[in-house]
Structure formats: C-alpha cells, structure tokens
Amino acid sequence: MSTVEVHCVRVYLTEHDKYQRLLAHLHDVEKVRGVTVFRGISGFGQNGHIHSAQLIDTVLDLPVVVEFFDEPERVDAIITHLRELVPPGHIVSWAARLEL
C-alpha cells in the first residue's frame, strides 16, 4: 500500500451562513477531490451563542462543518480563495496521509 501527502481542511459555519455557496465554489471552481458536509445538532463559536434545534424552532441555524482534502499546494491556494467566502477564524487545516 502506498501513501500520498495531503492537507485536510474543515470550515466551521452555520446553516445561516449559506454553506451551499461554499459547497458550490469547492465543486465548480476549485474542483477539489471530494467534500463532506456534517450537520451538527448543537454548537457555539467565539461569541458564545449556542446554535441548537428545539421542537418549536421553525428556522434552523445548526452548526455545519464542510470538510475536504487535496494536495498541499492546491489546498494553500484554495484557502486563500476561501477567505473571501468565510469569516476569519472559521478555517482549520492540517497535514495528513492518503492511503492508496
């Protein structure tokens, strides 16, 4: 089995942040290898506001994590482009190995 060095990226948003725009950008413009969107049941950010769903909620604003990986050089360029779409402090990235 061989391995390839990649970088993983997580973008932390809420449903209110229109993560679909980010997803479309990663698919149509950046053409990353793949993307997964995780929907949280509860969470809070730097401002301390808790995002969660209650039975009486009609409009959901749950936490959303958009995760993808690609070659390190591509990820560096993609993160530069994402700064226009994502608020500061919402992107986390790290080096990883892809098992082939």
GROMACS .gro file of C-alpha atoms in nm:
model
  100
    1MET     CA    1   0.000   0.000   0.000
    2SER     CA    2   0.131   0.347  -0.083
    3THR     CA    3   0.054   0.687   0.070
    4VAL     CA    4   0.030   1.041  -0.060
    5GLU     CA    5   0.068   1.358   0.146
    6VAL     CA    6  -0.250   1.571   0.151
    7HIS     CA    7  -0.393   1.857   0.355
    8CYS     CA    8  -0.733   1.831   0.520
    9VAL     CA    9  -0.950   2.137   0.571
   10ARG     CA   10  -1.251   2.196   0.793
   11VAL     CA   11  -1.466   2.505   0.760
   12TYR     CA   12  -1.696   2.578   1.054
   13LEU     CA   13  -2.020   2.757   0.965
   14THR     CA   14  -2.388   2.753   1.047
   15GLU     CA   15  -2.680   2.686   0.816
   16HIS     CA   16  -2.746   3.060   0.825
   17ASP     CA   17  -2.402   3.122   0.671
   18LYS     CA   18  -2.522   2.975   0.339
   19TYR     CA   19  -2.274   2.689   0.329
   20GLN     CA   20  -2.426   2.584  -0.008
   21ARG     CA   21  -2.241   2.875  -0.170
   22LEU     CA   22  -1.913   2.739  -0.031
   23LEU     CA   23  -2.000   2.387  -0.146
   24ALA     CA   24  -2.076   2.510  -0.498
   25HIS     CA   25  -1.747   2.704  -0.505
   26LEU     CA   26  -1.545   2.398  -0.399
   27HIS     CA   27  -1.721   2.185  -0.662
   28ASP     CA   28  -1.748   2.423  -0.958
   29VAL     CA   29  -1.443   2.649  -0.920
   30GLU     CA   30  -1.183   2.469  -0.708
   31LYS     CA   31  -1.275   2.116  -0.823
   32VAL     CA   32  -1.148   1.954  -0.504
   33ARG     CA   33  -1.122   1.575  -0.479
   34GLY     CA   34  -1.430   1.547  -0.260
   35VAL     CA   35  -1.629   1.730   0.007
   36THR     CA   36  -1.837   1.614   0.301
   37VAL     CA   37  -2.079   1.837   0.490
   38PHE     CA   38  -2.156   1.747   0.851
   39ARG     CA   39  -2.460   1.896   1.024
   40GLY     CA   40  -2.423   1.934   1.398
   41ILE     CA   41  -2.701   1.905   1.650
   42SER     CA   42  -2.561   2.179   1.871
   43GLY     CA   43  -2.259   2.405   1.900
   44PHE     CA   44  -2.125   2.751   1.974
   45GLY     CA   45  -1.849   2.973   1.847
   46GLN     CA   46  -1.636   3.259   1.972
   47ASN     CA   47  -1.935   3.479   2.054
   48GLY     CA   48  -2.079   3.208   2.284
   49HIS     CA   49  -2.418   3.196   2.110
   50ILE     CA   50  -2.544   2.836   2.123
   51HIS     CA   51  -2.686   2.703   1.796
   52SER     CA   52  -2.922   2.413   1.851
   53ALA     CA   53  -3.262   2.285   1.744
   54GLN     CA   54  -3.569   2.271   1.960
   55LEU     CA   55  -3.904   2.118   1.869
   56ILE     CA   56  -4.060   2.464   1.846
   57ASP     CA   57  -3.795   2.601   1.606
   58THR     CA   58  -3.927   2.672   1.257
   59VAL     CA   59  -3.600   2.808   1.117
   60LEU     CA   60  -3.289   2.603   1.187
   61ASP     CA   61  -2.945   2.757   1.225
   62LEU     CA   62  -2.746   2.448   1.319
   63PRO     CA   63  -2.367   2.416   1.305
   64VAL     CA   64  -2.228   2.291   0.974
   65VAL     CA   65  -1.877   2.158   0.908
   66VAL     CA   66  -1.755   2.146   0.548
   67GLU     CA   67  -1.456   1.913   0.515
   68PHE     CA   68  -1.231   1.838   0.218
   69PHE     CA   69  -0.876   1.735   0.132
   70ASP     CA   70  -0.642   1.773  -0.161
   71GLU     CA   71  -0.275   1.815  -0.250
   72PRO     CA   72  -0.097   2.060  -0.015
   73GLU     CA   73  -0.022   2.317  -0.287
   74ARG     CA   74  -0.382   2.316  -0.407
   75VAL     CA   75  -0.516   2.348  -0.053
   76ASP     CA   76  -0.298   2.654   0.015
   77ALA     CA   77  -0.442   2.826  -0.294
   78ILE     CA   78  -0.798   2.718  -0.211
   79ILE     CA   79  -0.775   2.855   0.145
   80THR     CA   80  -0.661   3.189   0.000
   81HIS     CA   81  -0.976   3.195  -0.216
   82LEU     CA   82  -1.200   3.085   0.073
   83ARG     CA   83  -1.103   3.389   0.278
   84GLU     CA   84  -1.343   3.585   0.057
   85LEU     CA   85  -1.631   3.347   0.139
   86VAL     CA   86  -1.568   3.252   0.503
   87PRO     CA   87  -1.534   3.474   0.812
   88PRO     CA   88  -1.189   3.484   0.979
   89GLY     CA   89  -1.124   3.211   1.236
   90HIS     CA   90  -1.351   2.952   1.074
   91ILE     CA   91  -1.096   2.750   0.870
   92VAL     CA   92  -0.877   2.478   1.021
   93SER     CA   93  -0.628   2.274   0.818
   94TRP     CA   94  -0.369   2.006   0.885
   95ALA     CA   95  -0.134   1.769   0.704
   96ALA     CA   96  -0.246   1.408   0.654
   97ARG     CA   97  -0.169   1.097   0.452
   98LEU     CA   98  -0.400   0.943   0.197
   99GLU     CA   99  -0.374   0.565   0.183
  100LEU     CA  100  -0.384   0.437  -0.175
   0.00000   0.00000   0.00000
